[in-house]
């Protein structure tokens, strides 16, 4: 009744922002992401009928902050009347700071919980279960370039190109290590209800998805850069024009964007994207990685720089 799974966060190039159905956590738009290789969350789930409650340790310390959401995620996988779980989580990057830690956490716990109970659902079923906890988590079940399609009652997730088919790198510039001020669920609903740009955001998503899918198919870096930056800035424009405004950026975020613009002017293959946090992710061609890392590390306010290649989907590391 014990299993351990590992999952890597994913970074959306075409973003998910807004829910069609909050109760079932269905996204209002499709999205395309890349799964990273170097950052990880490992989850061990130990189901034991003798436990009187679920428990959670994060990197060796008791920490109940994520426990209600993790517990509900296990409920959805195993159903009511399941035994309580001792959950041990370990990760090598800041949690809840806009680095998609919830994506890797919920992907890993979904895989671990099913295996701990002796179940072997398909990857599509696991993605659907993980997506109920965190929309972006569904994408971390798959590796490489991943598309989440927004169909009527469920989500359909698939790899559209394997990591090895187009080996890009991602340089993550950390500008603030603390947890984000507003969680994505609350912020998405604020945007849906109040941003005058929300309906345009939804209407235009399919054309951005088409452009990104084509750029990935053609391995056309500059086309992917153009549509990914546009889509990211459009999502942040929806956030900024919400009431109250949802602004995750700080001054170092802006300086990182400027550094990426300068590198692009120098001919480097790099583009930026940002999520619900102040960190900047610079996606780059492998040969540009050292220059991108050095440039972002020298930006005033950047406290840490991490480099990752593209990686695989969530998987078991220890059979139950
Ligand atoms: O899956 P959630 O609820 O953490 O929302 C993810 C939202 C963004 O990271 C901003 C965009 C995305 O597609 O990952």
Coordinates of C-alpha atoms and ligand atoms in Angstrom, one line a residue:
X1 CA 0.0 0.0 0.0
X2 CA 2.9 2.3 -0.7
X3 CA 4.1 3.8 -4.0
X4 CA 6.3 6.7 -5.0
X5 CA 6.0 8.7 -8.2
X6 CA 7.9 11.6 -9.7
X7 CA 6.6 14.3 -12.0
X8 CA 8.2 17.4 -13.5
X9 CA 6.5 20.8 -13.8
X10 CA 5.4 22.1 -17.2
X11 CA 5.6 25.6 -18.6
X12 CA 2.7 26.7 -20.8
X13 CA 3.6 28.3 -24.1
X14 CA -0.1 28.8 -24.9
X15 CA -1.7 29.5 -21.5
X16 CA -4.6 28.1 -19.7
X17 CA -6.4 31.0 -18.0
X18 CA -10.0 30.8 -17.0
X19 CA -12.4 28.0 -16.1
X20 CA -15.5 26.8 -18.0
X21 CA -16.7 24.8 -15.0
X22 CA -15.2 25.6 -11.6
X23 CA -16.8 22.6 -9.8
X24 CA -15.2 20.1 -12.3
X25 CA -12.2 22.3 -12.8
X26 CA -12.6 22.3 -16.6
X27 CA -10.5 24.9 -18.4
X28 CA -12.2 27.5 -20.7
X29 CA -9.4 27.2 -23.2
X30 CA -7.0 24.6 -24.6
X31 CA -3.2 25.0 -23.8
X32 CA 0.2 23.8 -25.0
X33 CA 3.1 23.3 -22.7
X34 CA 6.6 21.9 -22.4
X35 CA 7.5 19.5 -19.6
X36 CA 10.8 20.2 -17.9
X37 CA 13.4 17.6 -17.0
X38 CA 15.5 19.0 -14.2
X39 CA 12.9 20.3 -11.8
X40 CA 10.9 17.6 -10.0
X41 CA 8.4 16.7 -7.3
X42 CA 8.5 13.3 -5.8
X43 CA 5.4 12.0 -3.9
X44 CA 5.3 8.9 -1.7
X45 CA 1.9 7.7 -0.7
X46 CA 1.5 5.2 2.1
X47 CA -2.1 4.0 2.5
X48 CA -2.7 2.6 6.0
X49 CA -6.1 1.7 7.5
X50 CA -4.5 2.2 11.0
X51 CA -3.9 6.0 10.4
X52 CA -6.5 8.3 11.9
X53 CA -5.9 11.1 9.5
X54 CA -3.9 12.1 6.4
X55 CA -0.4 13.5 7.1
X56 CA 2.0 15.4 4.9
X57 CA 5.7 16.2 5.1
X58 CA 7.4 18.5 2.6
X59 CA 11.1 18.1 2.2
X60 CA 11.2 16.3 5.6
X61 CA 9.2 18.9 7.5
X62 CA 5.5 18.5 8.7
X63 CA 3.5 20.9 6.6
X64 CA -0.3 20.8 6.3
X65 CA -0.8 23.7 3.8
X66 CA -1.4 21.5 0.8
X67 CA -3.0 18.7 2.7
X68 CA -6.7 19.4 2.0
X69 CA -6.1 19.7 -1.8
X70 CA -3.8 16.6 -1.9
X71 CA -6.3 14.7 0.3
X72 CA -9.2 15.6 -2.1
X73 CA -7.0 14.5 -5.0
X74 CA -6.5 11.1 -3.4
X75 CA -10.3 10.9 -2.7
X76 CA -11.0 11.4 -6.4
X77 CA -8.5 8.6 -7.4
X78 CA -9.5 6.1 -4.8
X79 CA -13.1 7.0 -3.9
X80 CA -14.8 7.5 -0.6
X81 CA -13.9 5.2 2.3
X82 CA -10.2 5.0 1.3
X83 CA -7.6 4.4 4.0
X84 CA -5.8 7.5 5.3
X85 CA -2.5 8.3 3.7
X86 CA 0.9 9.3 4.9
X87 CA 2.2 11.6 2.1
X88 CA 5.9 12.5 1.8
X89 CA 6.7 15.2 -0.8
X90 CA 10.1 16.2 -2.0
X91 CA 11.0 18.8 -4.6
X92 CA 14.1 20.7 -5.8
X93 CA 12.5 24.1 -6.5
X94 CA 10.4 26.8 -4.7
X95 CA 6.7 25.8 -4.1
X96 CA 3.7 28.0 -5.0
X97 CA 5.8 30.7 -6.6
X98 CA 4.6 30.5 -10.2
X99 CA 6.9 27.6 -11.1
X100 CA 4.1 25.1 -11.6
X101 CA 4.8 23.2 -8.4
X102 CA 1.1 22.3 -8.2
X103 CA 1.3 20.7 -11.6
X104 CA 4.1 18.4 -10.7
X105 CA 2.7 17.8 -7.2
X106 CA -0.8 16.8 -8.3
X107 CA 0.5 14.7 -11.3
X108 CA 2.9 12.8 -9.0
X109 CA 0.3 12.2 -6.2
X110 CA -2.3 11.0 -8.7
X111 CA 0.1 8.4 -10.1
X112 CA 1.4 7.4 -6.6
X113 CA -2.1 7.1 -5.0
X114 CA -3.4 4.9 -7.8
X115 CA -0.3 2.6 -7.6
X116 CA -0.4 2.5 -3.8
X117 CA -4.0 1.1 -4.1
X118 CA -2.9 -1.5 -6.7
X119 CA -4.8 0.3 -9.5
X120 CA -3.4 0.8 -13.0
X121 CA -5.4 3.5 -14.8
X122 CA -4.4 4.7 -18.2
X123 CA -2.3 7.8 -18.6
X124 CA -5.4 9.6 -20.0
X125 CA -7.4 8.6 -16.9
X126 CA -4.6 9.8 -14.6
X127 CA -4.4 13.1 -16.5
X128 CA -8.1 13.6 -16.1
X129 CA -7.9 12.9 -12.4
X130 CA -4.9 15.2 -11.9
X131 CA -6.6 17.9 -13.9
X132 CA -9.5 18.0 -11.5
X133 CA -7.0 19.1 -8.8
X134 CA -5.0 21.5 -11.0
X135 CA -5.7 22.1 -14.7
X136 CA -2.0 22.4 -15.5
X137 CA -1.2 19.1 -13.6
X138 CA -3.0 17.1 -16.4
X139 CA -0.2 18.2 -18.8
X140 CA 2.6 16.9 -16.5
X141 CA 1.4 13.3 -17.1
X142 CA 3.0 13.7 -20.5
X143 CA 6.5 14.5 -21.7
X144 CA 7.9 16.9 -24.3
X145 CA 5.4 19.3 -26.0
X146 CA 2.0 18.6 -24.7
X147 CA -1.5 19.8 -25.8
X148 CA -4.5 19.9 -23.5
X149 CA -7.6 20.1 -25.6
X150 CA -10.7 21.6 -24.2
X151 CA -13.6 19.3 -25.2
X152 CA -17.1 19.2 -23.9
X153 CA -17.1 17.3 -20.7
X154 CA -13.6 16.2 -20.2
X155 CA -10.0 17.1 -21.1
X156 CA -7.9 15.3 -23.7
X157 CA -4.2 15.6 -23.3
X158 CA -1.5 14.3 -25.6
X159 CA 2.2 14.7 -26.5
X160 CA 2.4 16.5 -29.8
X161 CA 6.3 16.2 -30.1
X162 CA 8.6 14.3 -27.9
X163 CA 11.4 16.1 -25.9
X164 CA 14.0 14.4 -28.2
X165 CA 12.3 15.6 -31.3
X166 CA 13.0 19.3 -30.6
X167 CA 15.4 19.6 -27.7
X168 CA 14.9 23.1 -26.4
X169 CA 16.1 24.4 -23.0
X170 CA 14.5 26.6 -20.4
X171 CA 16.3 29.1 -18.2
X172 CA 14.2 30.0 -15.2
X173 CA 15.1 33.3 -13.5
X174 CA 13.8 33.4 -9.9
X175 CA 13.1 37.0 -8.8
X176 CA 11.2 36.2 -5.6
X177 CA 11.2 32.9 -3.7
X178 CA 8.1 33.4 -1.5
X179 CA 4.6 32.0 -2.3
X180 CA 2.4 33.9 -4.7
X181 CA 0.0 36.5 -3.4
X182 CA -3.1 35.2 -5.2
X183 CA -3.8 31.6 -6.1
X184 CA -4.7 30.9 -9.7
X185 CA -8.3 29.6 -9.1
X186 CA -9.3 32.9 -7.4
X187 CA -7.4 35.0 -9.9
X188 CA -9.0 33.2 -12.9
X189 CA -12.5 33.8 -11.6
X190 CA -11.7 37.4 -10.9
X191 CA -10.5 37.7 -14.5
X192 CA -13.6 36.0 -15.9
X193 CA -15.9 38.2 -14.0
X194 CA -14.2 41.5 -14.3
X195 CA -11.7 41.9 -17.1
X196 CA -13.1 43.6 -20.3
X197 CA -10.5 41.6 -22.3
X198 CA -11.6 38.2 -21.0
X199 CA -14.0 37.4 -23.9
X200 CA -11.3 38.3 -26.5
X201 CA -8.8 36.1 -24.7
X202 CA -11.2 33.1 -25.0
X203 CA -12.1 33.9 -28.6
X204 CA -8.5 34.2 -29.9
X205 CA -7.1 31.1 -28.1
X206 CA -7.8 28.7 -31.0
X207 CA -5.8 30.7 -33.5
X208 CA -2.8 30.9 -31.0
X209 CA -3.0 27.1 -30.5
X210 CA -3.0 26.5 -34.2
X211 CA 0.0 28.8 -34.7
X212 CA 1.9 27.1 -31.9
X213 CA 1.1 23.6 -33.1
X214 CA 2.3 24.5 -36.6
X215 CA 5.5 26.1 -35.3
X216 CA 6.2 23.0 -33.2
X217 CA 5.5 20.8 -36.2
X218 CA 7.8 22.9 -38.4
X219 CA 10.5 23.3 -35.6
X220 CA 10.1 27.0 -36.4
X221 CA 11.6 28.7 -33.3
X222 CA 10.9 32.3 -34.3
X223 CA 7.2 31.5 -35.0
X224 CA 6.9 29.7 -31.7
X225 CA 8.6 32.7 -29.9
X226 CA 6.2 35.2 -31.5
X227 CA 3.0 33.3 -30.6
X228 CA 4.2 32.3 -27.1
X229 CA 5.2 35.8 -26.1
X230 CA 2.0 37.2 -27.6
X231 CA -0.2 34.7 -25.7
X232 CA 1.7 35.2 -22.4
X233 CA 1.4 39.0 -22.6
X234 CA -2.3 38.7 -23.5
X235 CA -2.9 36.5 -20.5
X236 CA -1.1 39.0 -18.3
X237 CA -3.2 41.8 -19.9
X238 CA -6.3 40.0 -18.8
X239 CA -4.9 39.7 -15.3
X240 CA -3.8 43.3 -15.1
X241 CA -7.3 44.6 -16.3
X242 CA -9.1 42.5 -13.7
X243 CA -10.7 44.2 -10.7
X244 CA -8.9 44.0 -8.3
X245 CA -5.9 43.8 -10.7
X246 CA -3.9 40.6 -10.6
X247 CA -0.2 41.7 -11.0
X248 CA 2.4 39.0 -10.4
X249 CA 5.3 41.0 -11.9
X250 CA 8.0 42.8 -9.9
X251 CA 10.6 45.2 -11.2
X252 CA 13.1 42.4 -11.8
X253 CA 10.5 40.6 -13.9
X254 CA 10.5 43.6 -16.2
X255 CA 14.3 43.8 -16.3
X256 CA 14.4 40.1 -17.3
X257 CA 12.0 40.8 -20.2
X258 CA 14.3 43.6 -21.3
X259 CA 17.3 41.3 -21.1
X260 CA 15.5 38.8 -23.4
X261 CA 14.6 41.6 -25.8
X262 CA 18.3 42.6 -25.9
X263 CA 19.4 39.0 -26.5
X264 CA 16.9 38.7 -29.4
X265 CA 18.3 42.0 -30.9
X266 CA 21.7 40.3 -30.7
X267 CA 20.3 37.4 -32.7
X268 CA 20.0 34.8 -29.9
X269 CA 17.2 32.1 -30.2
X270 CA 15.3 32.9 -27.0
X271 CA 11.9 34.0 -25.9
X272 CA 10.2 34.7 -22.5
X273 CA 7.1 33.4 -20.8
X274 CA 5.6 34.0 -17.3
X275 CA 2.9 32.4 -15.3
X276 CA 1.1 33.2 -12.1
X277 CA 4.2 34.5 -10.4
X278 CA 7.1 36.9 -10.9
X279 CA 9.6 34.4 -12.3
X280 CA 10.7 34.6 -15.9
X281 CA 11.1 31.5 -18.0
X282 CA 13.4 31.9 -21.1
X283 CA 12.9 29.2 -23.6
X284 CA 16.0 28.9 -25.8
X285 CA 17.9 26.9 -28.5
X286 CA 20.5 24.7 -26.8
X287 CA 23.4 26.6 -28.3
X288 CA 22.2 29.8 -26.7
X289 CA 21.7 28.4 -23.2
X290 CA 25.0 29.6 -21.6
X291 CA 24.5 33.1 -22.9
X292 CA 20.9 33.2 -21.7
X293 CA 21.8 31.9 -18.3
X294 CA 24.7 34.4 -17.9
X295 CA 22.5 37.3 -19.1
X296 CA 19.6 36.5 -16.7
X297 CA 21.9 35.8 -13.8
X298 CA 23.3 39.3 -14.1
X299 CA 19.9 41.0 -14.0
X300 CA 19.5 43.1 -10.8
X301 CA 17.0 41.3 -8.5
X302 CA 17.4 37.8 -9.9
X303 CA 18.3 35.6 -7.0
X304 CA 18.8 32.3 -8.7
X305 CA 18.8 30.9 -12.2
X306 CA 17.9 27.3 -13.0
X307 CA 18.4 25.5 -16.4
X308 CA 16.4 22.6 -17.6
X309 CA 16.0 20.6 -20.8
X310 CA 12.6 19.1 -21.8
X311 CA 11.6 15.9 -20.0
X312 CA 9.2 13.0 -19.6
X313 CA 5.8 12.7 -18.1
X314 CA 4.9 11.5 -14.5
X315 CA 5.9 8.0 -13.6
X316 CA 6.4 5.5 -10.8
X317 CA 9.8 5.3 -9.3
X318 CA 9.1 2.5 -6.9
X319 CA 6.5 -0.2 -7.5
X320 CA 3.9 -0.5 -4.7
Ligands
LIG1 O1 -3.3 24.7 -13.1 P1 -3.3 25.9 -12.3 O2 -4.6 26.1 -11.6 O3 -2.2 26.1 -11.3 O4 -3.3 27.2 -13.3 C1 -2.2 27.4 -14.2 C2 -2.2 28.7 -14.8 C3 -0.9 29.2 -15.5 O5 0.2 28.6 -15.0 C4 -0.8 30.7 -15.3 C5 -1.0 28.9 -17.0 C6 -0.8 27.5 -17.4 O6 -1.3 27.1 -18.5 O7 0.0 26.7 -16.8

